[in-house]
């Protein structure tokens, strides 16, 4: 099979971690008889440096020609990078928001898994994490506060900023369906997170989610207020299977969920639309402080490539092979610095990519 993959290396550690994921993909292609046809796409700071804007129309068109896009990370240090001297709509993050919208990537899947081998890195007490946890955050990605009307104006001589949070029932229905579909393949529980005690958008969210739930009698649905959810994630993370939530809540809760695993450098993510197309990226950021040092953990990006093979190309065996290779590297005691612990062998970004590629088996 010819895999047409868009590659967004991006900023910070992005180029380093994507290079390792490509190494692993190339090994998969060689082992299973596929070809990878890569198209490099510029996004974020890397695009600003060349084109003056974080995303061009040409890049959007080129991305649409691909079957899937694998991305590193975008953005720089807001204090020191010249990108942040630009007006907000020209900064790196604006490019990411625009590509999500242009490609209609409304479903953002963010798994948070406690790896057995890495339990030591989890900041929660053992009594809380015993037995591990494995949740999937389904974050709505193209609506809500991120894409609502916004402005800053003077009202009676006082500077006043407005952001609006809008959801229509169709936007809620399509993401809720995705969450229930995923739950059917997992432990059949959906926790829908909202702020229905305050927000109208949340009350509509709840109503539509309940309607969708009727089509999935096997799935248990519970509603949880977002403040309580933030607390429950550290109090009892085991209770969660699929967390379904709107854009802004999902942004915040997914950082929290990944932190409690203790290994954000391990977590992949996928942003999907109605078709097989998806954009796959590690959950962590561009980490400008360690960029270029060869120490970043490429595993989240490598696992994002596995998610891509599974969701966009239906190549389950190949995806399994990557996940097994990652397990093997951890079992054998190899660690990048972020997940290092006593008695293990510390290696760098390229060393990790080489080892995982070498462990790929048919
Ligand atoms: C994320 C990031 C982005 C978001 C930023 C970079 C705009 O935090 O993917 O979670 O808020 O969606
Ligand atoms: Mg975020």
PDB file of N, CA and C in Angstrom, residues 53-142:
ATOM      1  N   UNK A  53       3.367  33.918   7.644  1.00  0.00           N
ATOM      2  CA  UNK A  53       2.087  33.513   8.269  1.00  0.00           C
ATOM      3  C   UNK A  53       2.214  32.057   8.747  1.00  0.00           C
ATOM      4  N   UNK A  54       1.419  31.681   9.779  1.00  0.00           N
ATOM      5  CA  UNK A  54       1.600  30.341  10.354  1.00  0.00           C
ATOM      6  C   UNK A  54       1.018  29.204   9.512  1.00  0.00           C
ATOM      7  N   UNK A  55       0.220  29.544   8.503  1.00  0.00           N
ATOM      8  CA  UNK A  55      -0.335  28.501   7.621  1.00  0.00           C
ATOM      9  C   UNK A  55      -0.759  29.170   6.322  1.00  0.00           C
ATOM     10  N   UNK A  56      -0.347  28.596   5.193  1.00  0.00           N
ATOM     11  CA  UNK A  56      -0.759  29.177   3.907  1.00  0.00           C
ATOM     12  C   UNK A  56      -1.876  28.339   3.281  1.00  0.00           C
ATOM     13  N   UNK A  57      -2.590  28.935   2.331  1.00  0.00           N
ATOM     14  CA  UNK A  57      -3.646  28.201   1.613  1.00  0.00           C
ATOM     15  C   UNK A  57      -3.061  27.004   0.867  1.00  0.00           C
ATOM     16  N   UNK A  58      -1.836  27.199   0.351  1.00  0.00           N
ATOM     17  CA  UNK A  58      -1.175  26.106  -0.386  1.00  0.00           C
ATOM     18  C   UNK A  58      -0.941  24.903   0.533  1.00  0.00           C
ATOM     19  N   UNK A  59      -0.552  25.197   1.773  1.00  0.00           N
ATOM     20  CA  UNK A  59      -0.315  24.100   2.720  1.00  0.00           C
ATOM     21  C   UNK A  59      -1.617  23.375   3.036  1.00  0.00           C
ATOM     22  N   UNK A  60      -2.701  24.149   3.206  1.00  0.00           N
ATOM     23  CA  UNK A  60      -3.996  23.512   3.461  1.00  0.00           C
ATOM     24  C   UNK A  60      -4.353  22.591   2.288  1.00  0.00           C
ATOM     25  N   UNK A  61      -4.166  23.102   1.067  1.00  0.00           N
ATOM     26  CA  UNK A  61      -4.496  22.303  -0.119  1.00  0.00           C
ATOM     27  C   UNK A  61      -3.612  21.054  -0.181  1.00  0.00           C
ATOM     28  N   UNK A  62      -2.326  21.209   0.133  1.00  0.00           N
ATOM     29  CA  UNK A  62      -1.408  20.057   0.093  1.00  0.00           C
ATOM     30  C   UNK A  62      -1.786  19.032   1.161  1.00  0.00           C
ATOM     31  N   UNK A  63      -2.209  19.507   2.333  1.00  0.00           N
ATOM     32  CA  UNK A  63      -2.610  18.578   3.403  1.00  0.00           C
ATOM     33  C   UNK A  63      -3.820  17.767   2.962  1.00  0.00           C
ATOM     34  N   UNK A  64      -4.740  18.433   2.243  1.00  0.00           N
ATOM     35  CA  UNK A  64      -5.955  17.741   1.792  1.00  0.00           C
ATOM     36  C   UNK A  64      -5.645  16.645   0.772  1.00  0.00           C
ATOM     37  N   UNK A  65      -4.510  16.769   0.106  1.00  0.00           N
ATOM     38  CA  UNK A  65      -4.103  15.741  -0.874  1.00  0.00           C
ATOM     39  C   UNK A  65      -3.534  14.494  -0.190  1.00  0.00           C
ATOM     40  N   UNK A  66      -3.213  14.599   1.098  1.00  0.00           N
ATOM     41  CA  UNK A  66      -2.623  13.457   1.806  1.00  0.00           C
ATOM     42  C   UNK A  66      -3.727  12.598   2.432  1.00  0.00           C
ATOM     43  N   UNK A  67      -3.377  11.346   2.782  1.00  0.00           N
ATOM     44  CA  UNK A  67      -4.340  10.471   3.451  1.00  0.00           C
ATOM     45  C   UNK A  67      -4.371  10.744   4.946  1.00  0.00           C
ATOM     46  N   UNK A  68      -3.263  11.248   5.456  1.00  0.00           N
ATOM     47  CA  UNK A  68      -3.155  11.535   6.892  1.00  0.00           C
ATOM     48  C   UNK A  68      -1.964  12.462   7.080  1.00  0.00           C
ATOM     49  N   UNK A  69      -1.947  13.140   8.217  1.00  0.00           N
ATOM     50  CA  UNK A  69      -0.824  14.041   8.505  1.00  0.00           C
ATOM     51  C   UNK A  69      -0.235  13.671   9.863  1.00  0.00           C
ATOM     52  N   UNK A  70       1.085  13.568   9.901  1.00  0.00           N
ATOM     53  CA  UNK A  70       1.784  13.333  11.163  1.00  0.00           C
ATOM     54  C   UNK A  70       2.497  14.621  11.547  1.00  0.00           C
ATOM     55  N   UNK A  71       2.281  15.035  12.789  1.00  0.00           N
ATOM     56  CA  UNK A  71       2.806  16.339  13.198  1.00  0.00           C
ATOM     57  C   UNK A  71       3.674  16.210  14.451  1.00  0.00           C
ATOM     58  N   UNK A  72       4.687  17.064  14.543  1.00  0.00           N
ATOM     59  CA  UNK A  72       5.506  17.109  15.757  1.00  0.00           C
ATOM     60  C   UNK A  72       4.852  18.034  16.767  1.00  0.00           C
ATOM     61  N   UNK A  73       5.199  19.285  16.728  1.00  0.00           N
ATOM     62  CA  UNK A  73       4.622  20.238  17.670  1.00  0.00           C
ATOM     63  C   UNK A  73       4.914  21.632  17.134  1.00  0.00           C
ATOM     64  N   UNK A  74       4.115  22.593  17.537  1.00  0.00           N
ATOM     65  CA  UNK A  74       4.372  23.958  17.054  1.00  0.00           C
ATOM     66  C   UNK A  74       4.426  24.945  18.219  1.00  0.00           C
ATOM     67  N   UNK A  75       5.036  26.083  17.960  1.00  0.00           N
ATOM     68  CA  UNK A  75       5.084  27.151  18.958  1.00  0.00           C
ATOM     69  C   UNK A  75       6.469  27.290  19.563  1.00  0.00           C
ATOM     70  N   UNK A  76       6.704  28.466  20.142  1.00  0.00           N
ATOM     71  CA  UNK A  76       8.006  28.731  20.752  1.00  0.00           C
ATOM     72  C   UNK A  76       7.835  29.331  22.129  1.00  0.00           C
ATOM     73  N   UNK A  77       8.911  29.900  22.631  1.00  0.00           N
ATOM     74  CA  UNK A  77       8.879  30.525  23.938  1.00  0.00           C
ATOM     75  C   UNK A  77       8.239  31.916  23.794  1.00  0.00           C
ATOM     76  N   UNK A  78       7.080  32.095  24.403  1.00  0.00           N
ATOM     77  CA  UNK A  78       6.311  33.337  24.218  1.00  0.00           C
ATOM     78  C   UNK A  78       7.077  34.576  24.686  1.00  0.00           C
ATOM     79  N   UNK A  79       8.038  34.386  25.589  1.00  0.00           N
ATOM     80  CA  UNK A  79       8.787  35.553  26.097  1.00  0.00           C
ATOM     81  C   UNK A  79       9.896  35.973  25.149  1.00  0.00           C
ATOM     82  N   UNK A  80      10.546  34.995  24.523  1.00  0.00           N
ATOM     83  CA  UNK A  80      11.749  35.333  23.760  1.00  0.00           C
ATOM     84  C   UNK A  80      11.581  35.232  22.240  1.00  0.00           C
ATOM     85  N   UNK A  81      10.595  34.438  21.770  1.00  0.00           N
ATOM     86  CA  UNK A  81      10.505  34.222  20.335  1.00  0.00           C
ATOM     87  C   UNK A  81       9.855  35.406  19.615  1.00  0.00           C
ATOM     88  N   UNK A  82      10.430  35.847  18.479  1.00  0.00           N
ATOM     89  CA  UNK A  82       9.844  36.956  17.718  1.00  0.00           C
ATOM     90  C   UNK A  82       8.444  36.638  17.192  1.00  0.00           C
ATOM     91  N   UNK A  83       8.100  35.349  17.103  1.00  0.00           N
ATOM     92  CA  UNK A  83       6.762  34.978  16.616  1.00  0.00           C
ATOM     93  C   UNK A  83       5.674  35.602  17.480  1.00  0.00           C
ATOM     94  N   UNK A  84       6.002  35.814  18.745  1.00  0.00           N
ATOM     95  CA  UNK A  84       4.973  36.327  19.670  1.00  0.00           C
ATOM     96  C   UNK A  84       4.918  37.854  19.712  1.00  0.00           C
ATOM     97  N   UNK A  85       5.741  38.495  18.854  1.00  0.00           N
ATOM     98  CA  UNK A  85       5.606  39.938  18.667  1.00  0.00           C
ATOM     99  C   UNK A  85       4.495  40.208  17.645  1.00  0.00           C
ATOM    100  N   UNK A  86       4.119  39.184  16.896  1.00  0.00           N
ATOM    101  CA  UNK A  86       3.082  39.343  15.860  1.00  0.00           C
ATOM    102  C   UNK A  86       1.701  39.426  16.512  1.00  0.00           C
ATOM    103  N   UNK A  87       0.746  39.950  15.764  1.00  0.00           N
ATOM    104  CA  UNK A  87      -0.615  39.983  16.316  1.00  0.00           C
ATOM    105  C   UNK A  87      -1.129  38.543  16.476  1.00  0.00           C
ATOM    106  N   UNK A  88      -2.065  38.320  17.440  1.00  0.00           N
ATOM    107  CA  UNK A  88      -2.486  36.954  17.763  1.00  0.00           C
ATOM    108  C   UNK A  88      -2.855  36.097  16.550  1.00  0.00           C
ATOM    109  N   UNK A  89      -3.505  36.681  15.538  1.00  0.00           N
ATOM    110  CA  UNK A  89      -3.954  35.866  14.407  1.00  0.00           C
ATOM    111  C   UNK A  89      -2.794  35.425  13.509  1.00  0.00           C
ATOM    112  N   UNK A  90      -1.580  35.917  13.769  1.00  0.00           N
ATOM    113  CA  UNK A  90      -0.424  35.514  12.942  1.00  0.00           C
ATOM    114  C   UNK A  90       0.567  34.660  13.723  1.00  0.00           C
ATOM    115  N   UNK A  91       0.236  34.322  14.951  1.00  0.00           N
ATOM    116  CA  UNK A  91       1.160  33.534  15.784  1.00  0.00           C
ATOM    117  C   UNK A  91       1.042  32.038  15.462  1.00  0.00           C
ATOM    118  N   UNK A  92       2.012  31.235  15.881  1.00  0.00           N
ATOM    119  CA  UNK A  92       2.008  29.812  15.530  1.00  0.00           C
ATOM    120  C   UNK A  92       0.699  29.090  15.848  1.00  0.00           C
ATOM    121  N   UNK A  93       0.123  29.338  17.033  1.00  0.00           N
ATOM    122  CA  UNK A  93      -1.086  28.614  17.455  1.00  0.00           C
ATOM    123  C   UNK A  93      -2.258  28.877  16.509  1.00  0.00           C
ATOM    124  N   UNK A  94      -2.296  30.091  15.913  1.00  0.00           N
ATOM    125  CA  UNK A  94      -3.403  30.410  15.011  1.00  0.00           C
ATOM    126  C   UNK A  94      -3.376  29.465  13.805  1.00  0.00           C
ATOM    127  N   UNK A  95      -2.171  29.078  13.380  1.00  0.00           N
ATOM    128  CA  UNK A  95      -2.053  28.145  12.258  1.00  0.00           C
ATOM    129  C   UNK A  95      -2.636  26.782  12.609  1.00  0.00           C
ATOM    130  N   UNK A  96      -2.375  26.347  13.838  1.00  0.00           N
ATOM    131  CA  UNK A  96      -2.892  25.049  14.281  1.00  0.00           C
ATOM    132  C   UNK A  96      -4.421  25.078  14.339  1.00  0.00           C
ATOM    133  N   UNK A  97      -4.973  26.150  14.880  1.00  0.00           N
ATOM    134  CA  UNK A  97      -6.434  26.247  14.962  1.00  0.00           C
ATOM    135  C   UNK A  97      -7.036  26.263  13.562  1.00  0.00           C
ATOM    136  N   UNK A  98      -6.367  26.975  12.643  1.00  0.00           N
ATOM    137  CA  UNK A  98      -6.932  27.073  11.298  1.00  0.00           C
ATOM    138  C   UNK A  98      -6.889  25.725  10.577  1.00  0.00           C
ATOM    139  N   UNK A  99      -5.804  24.983  10.752  1.00  0.00           N
ATOM    140  CA  UNK A  99      -5.745  23.699  10.030  1.00  0.00           C
ATOM    141  C   UNK A  99      -6.787  22.732  10.609  1.00  0.00           C
ATOM    142  N   UNK A 100      -7.030  22.796  11.931  1.00  0.00           N
ATOM    143  CA  UNK A 100      -8.082  21.957  12.518  1.00  0.00           C
ATOM    144  C   UNK A 100      -9.434  22.287  11.879  1.00  0.00           C
ATOM    145  N   UNK A 101      -9.690  23.586  11.729  1.00  0.00           N
ATOM    146  CA  UNK A 101     -10.980  24.015  11.190  1.00  0.00           C
ATOM    147  C   UNK A 101     -11.081  23.679   9.702  1.00  0.00           C
ATOM    148  N   UNK A 102     -10.021  23.987   8.947  1.00  0.00           N
ATOM    149  CA  UNK A 102     -10.036  23.760   7.488  1.00  0.00           C
ATOM    150  C   UNK A 102     -10.244  22.287   7.155  1.00  0.00           C
ATOM    151  N   UNK A 103      -9.661  21.413   7.978  1.00  0.00           N
ATOM    152  CA  UNK A 103      -9.772  19.985   7.697  1.00  0.00           C
ATOM    153  C   UNK A 103     -10.939  19.354   8.469  1.00  0.00           C
ATOM    154  N   UNK A 104     -11.696  20.215   9.163  1.00  0.00           N
ATOM    155  CA  UNK A 104     -12.881  19.757   9.903  1.00  0.00           C
ATOM    156  C   UNK A 104     -12.564  18.662  10.928  1.00  0.00           C
ATOM    157  N   UNK A 105     -11.456  18.819  11.616  1.00  0.00           N
ATOM    158  CA  UNK A 105     -11.002  17.793  12.571  1.00  0.00           C
ATOM    159  C   UNK A 105     -11.708  17.992  13.914  1.00  0.00           C
ATOM    160  N   UNK A 106     -12.959  17.592  13.961  1.00  0.00           N
ATOM    161  CA  UNK A 106     -13.765  17.929  15.142  1.00  0.00           C
ATOM    162  C   UNK A 106     -13.580  16.960  16.306  1.00  0.00           C
ATOM    163  N   UNK A 107     -13.015  15.798  16.036  1.00  0.00           N
ATOM    164  CA  UNK A 107     -12.904  14.776  17.098  1.00  0.00           C
ATOM    165  C   UNK A 107     -11.446  14.579  17.498  1.00  0.00           C
ATOM    166  N   UNK A 108     -11.129  14.997  18.694  1.00  0.00           N
ATOM    167  CA  UNK A 108      -9.751  14.890  19.173  1.00  0.00           C
ATOM    168  C   UNK A 108      -9.678  13.805  20.250  1.00  0.00           C
ATOM    169  N   UNK A 109      -8.950  12.745  19.932  1.00  0.00           N
ATOM    170  CA  UNK A 109      -8.826  11.620  20.856  1.00  0.00           C
ATOM    171  C   UNK A 109      -7.498  11.717  21.591  1.00  0.00           C
ATOM    172  N   UNK A 110      -7.578  11.791  22.900  1.00  0.00           N
ATOM    173  CA  UNK A 110      -6.353  11.892  23.696  1.00  0.00           C
ATOM    174  C   UNK A 110      -6.341  10.810  24.768  1.00  0.00           C
ATOM    175  N   UNK A 111      -5.637   9.725  24.519  1.00  0.00           N
ATOM    176  CA  UNK A 111      -5.569   8.678  25.530  1.00  0.00           C
ATOM    177  C   UNK A 111      -4.655   9.088  26.696  1.00  0.00           C
ATOM    178  N   UNK A 112      -5.016   8.706  27.886  1.00  0.00           N
ATOM    179  CA  UNK A 112      -4.124   8.873  29.051  1.00  0.00           C
ATOM    180  C   UNK A 112      -4.025   7.519  29.734  1.00  0.00           C
ATOM    181  N   UNK A 113      -2.861   6.914  29.609  1.00  0.00           N
ATOM    182  CA  UNK A 113      -2.659   5.540  30.062  1.00  0.00           C
ATOM    183  C   UNK A 113      -1.499   5.512  31.042  1.00  0.00           C
ATOM    184  N   UNK A 114      -1.662   4.751  32.105  1.00  0.00           N
ATOM    185  CA  UNK A 114      -0.552   4.578  33.041  1.00  0.00           C
ATOM    186  C   UNK A 114       0.230   3.337  32.603  1.00  0.00           C
ATOM    187  N   UNK A 115       1.432   3.538  32.113  1.00  0.00           N
ATOM    188  CA  UNK A 115       2.257   2.402  31.683  1.00  0.00           C
ATOM    189  C   UNK A 115       2.833   1.681  32.895  1.00  0.00           C
ATOM    190  N   UNK A 116       2.645   0.385  32.899  1.00  0.00           N
ATOM    191  CA  UNK A 116       3.129  -0.433  34.005  1.00  0.00           C
ATOM    192  C   UNK A 116       4.621  -0.204  34.280  1.00  0.00           C
ATOM    193  N   UNK A 117       5.382  -0.183  33.186  1.00  0.00           N
ATOM    194  CA  UNK A 117       6.830  -0.026  33.302  1.00  0.00           C
ATOM    195  C   UNK A 117       7.225   1.342  33.867  1.00  0.00           C
ATOM    196  N   UNK A 118       6.309   2.309  33.777  1.00  0.00           N
ATOM    197  CA  UNK A 118       6.659   3.685  34.147  1.00  0.00           C
ATOM    198  C   UNK A 118       5.893   4.169  35.367  1.00  0.00           C
ATOM    199  N   UNK A 119       5.353   3.224  36.119  1.00  0.00           N
ATOM    200  CA  UNK A 119       4.543   3.593  37.285  1.00  0.00           C
ATOM    201  C   UNK A 119       5.261   4.553  38.219  1.00  0.00           C
ATOM    202  N   UNK A 120       6.576   4.371  38.313  1.00  0.00           N
ATOM    203  CA  UNK A 120       7.375   5.204  39.215  1.00  0.00           C
ATOM    204  C   UNK A 120       7.268   6.688  38.893  1.00  0.00           C
ATOM    205  N   UNK A 121       6.969   7.013  37.639  1.00  0.00           N
ATOM    206  CA  UNK A 121       6.922   8.420  37.229  1.00  0.00           C
ATOM    207  C   UNK A 121       5.578   9.074  37.559  1.00  0.00           C
ATOM    208  N   UNK A 122       4.592   8.261  37.939  1.00  0.00           N
ATOM    209  CA  UNK A 122       3.256   8.800  38.228  1.00  0.00           C
ATOM    210  C   UNK A 122       3.284   9.573  39.549  1.00  0.00           C
ATOM    211  N   UNK A 123       2.808  10.811  39.541  1.00  0.00           N
ATOM    212  CA  UNK A 123       2.878  11.614  40.774  1.00  0.00           C
ATOM    213  C   UNK A 123       1.809  11.263  41.814  1.00  0.00           C
ATOM    214  N   UNK A 124       0.876  10.370  41.472  1.00  0.00           N
ATOM    215  CA  UNK A 124      -0.176  10.023  42.434  1.00  0.00           C
ATOM    216  C   UNK A 124       0.294   8.894  43.355  1.00  0.00           C
ATOM    217  N   UNK A 125      -0.356   8.815  44.514  1.00  0.00           N
ATOM    218  CA  UNK A 125      -0.027   7.757  45.485  1.00  0.00           C
ATOM    219  C   UNK A 125      -0.355   6.379  44.902  1.00  0.00           C
ATOM    220  N   UNK A 126       0.410   5.384  45.326  1.00  0.00           N
ATOM    221  CA  UNK A 126       0.187   4.030  44.816  1.00  0.00           C
ATOM    222  C   UNK A 126      -1.208   3.513  45.137  1.00  0.00           C
ATOM    223  N   UNK A 127      -1.735   3.919  46.291  1.00  0.00           N
ATOM    224  CA  UNK A 127      -3.074   3.446  46.668  1.00  0.00           C
ATOM    225  C   UNK A 127      -4.126   3.932  45.651  1.00  0.00           C
ATOM    226  N   UNK A 128      -3.846   5.031  44.974  1.00  0.00           N
ATOM    227  CA  UNK A 128      -4.791   5.560  43.981  1.00  0.00           C
ATOM    228  C   UNK A 128      -4.600   4.895  42.622  1.00  0.00           C
ATOM    229  N   UNK A 129      -3.353   4.574  42.279  1.00  0.00           N
ATOM    230  CA  UNK A 129      -3.086   4.093  40.921  1.00  0.00           C
ATOM    231  C   UNK A 129      -3.037   2.570  40.821  1.00  0.00           C
ATOM    232  N   UNK A 130      -3.176   1.899  41.942  1.00  0.00           N
ATOM    233  CA  UNK A 130      -3.103   0.442  41.918  1.00  0.00           C
ATOM    234  C   UNK A 130      -4.044  -0.143  40.874  1.00  0.00           C
ATOM    235  N   UNK A 131      -3.530  -1.037  40.058  1.00  0.00           N
ATOM    236  CA  UNK A 131      -4.349  -1.619  39.004  1.00  0.00           C
ATOM    237  C   UNK A 131      -4.289  -0.794  37.721  1.00  0.00           C
ATOM    238  N   UNK A 132      -3.633   0.373  37.781  1.00  0.00           N
ATOM    239  CA  UNK A 132      -3.448   1.212  36.589  1.00  0.00           C
ATOM    240  C   UNK A 132      -4.709   1.974  36.200  1.00  0.00           C
ATOM    241  N   UNK A 133      -4.601   2.799  35.178  1.00  0.00           N
ATOM    242  CA  UNK A 133      -5.786   3.418  34.594  1.00  0.00           C
ATOM    243  C   UNK A 133      -5.552   3.637  33.103  1.00  0.00           C
ATOM    244  N   UNK A 134      -6.642   3.758  32.394  1.00  0.00           N
ATOM    245  CA  UNK A 134      -6.586   3.822  30.940  1.00  0.00           C
ATOM    246  C   UNK A 134      -7.847   4.546  30.479  1.00  0.00           C
ATOM    247  N   UNK A 135      -7.697   5.831  30.182  1.00  0.00           N
ATOM    248  CA  UNK A 135      -8.884   6.580  29.756  1.00  0.00           C
ATOM    249  C   UNK A 135      -8.646   7.215  28.386  1.00  0.00           C
ATOM    250  N   UNK A 136      -9.744   7.554  27.741  1.00  0.00           N
ATOM    251  CA  UNK A 136      -9.669   8.218  26.446  1.00  0.00           C
ATOM    252  C   UNK A 136     -10.466   9.512  26.548  1.00  0.00           C
ATOM    253  N   UNK A 137      -9.791  10.618  26.346  1.00  0.00           N
ATOM    254  CA  UNK A 137     -10.514  11.887  26.332  1.00  0.00           C
ATOM    255  C   UNK A 137     -10.944  12.177  24.902  1.00  0.00           C
ATOM    256  N   UNK A 138     -12.244  12.390  24.736  1.00  0.00           N
ATOM    257  CA  UNK A 138     -12.776  12.756  23.427  1.00  0.00           C
ATOM    258  C   UNK A 138     -13.130  14.230  23.511  1.00  0.00           C
ATOM    259  N   UNK A 139     -12.257  15.038  22.941  1.00  0.00           N
ATOM    260  CA  UNK A 139     -12.412  16.500  23.028  1.00  0.00           C
ATOM    261  C   UNK A 139     -12.973  17.047  21.725  1.00  0.00           C
ATOM    262  N   UNK A 140     -14.026  17.832  21.802  1.00  0.00           N
ATOM    263  CA  UNK A 140     -14.540  18.519  20.612  1.00  0.00           C
ATOM    264  C   UNK A 140     -13.486  19.549  20.223  1.00  0.00           C
ATOM    265  N   UNK A 141     -13.173  19.656  18.906  1.00  0.00           N
ATOM    266  CA  UNK A 141     -11.980  20.432  18.557  1.00  0.00           C
ATOM    267  C   UNK A 141     -12.226  21.597  17.601  1.00  0.00           C
ATOM    268  N   UNK A 142     -13.435  21.747  17.085  1.00  0.00           N
ATOM    269  CA  UNK A 142     -13.617  22.826  16.102  1.00  0.00           C
ATOM    270  C   UNK A 142     -14.744  23.791  16.472  1.00  0.00           C
TER     271      UNK A 142
END
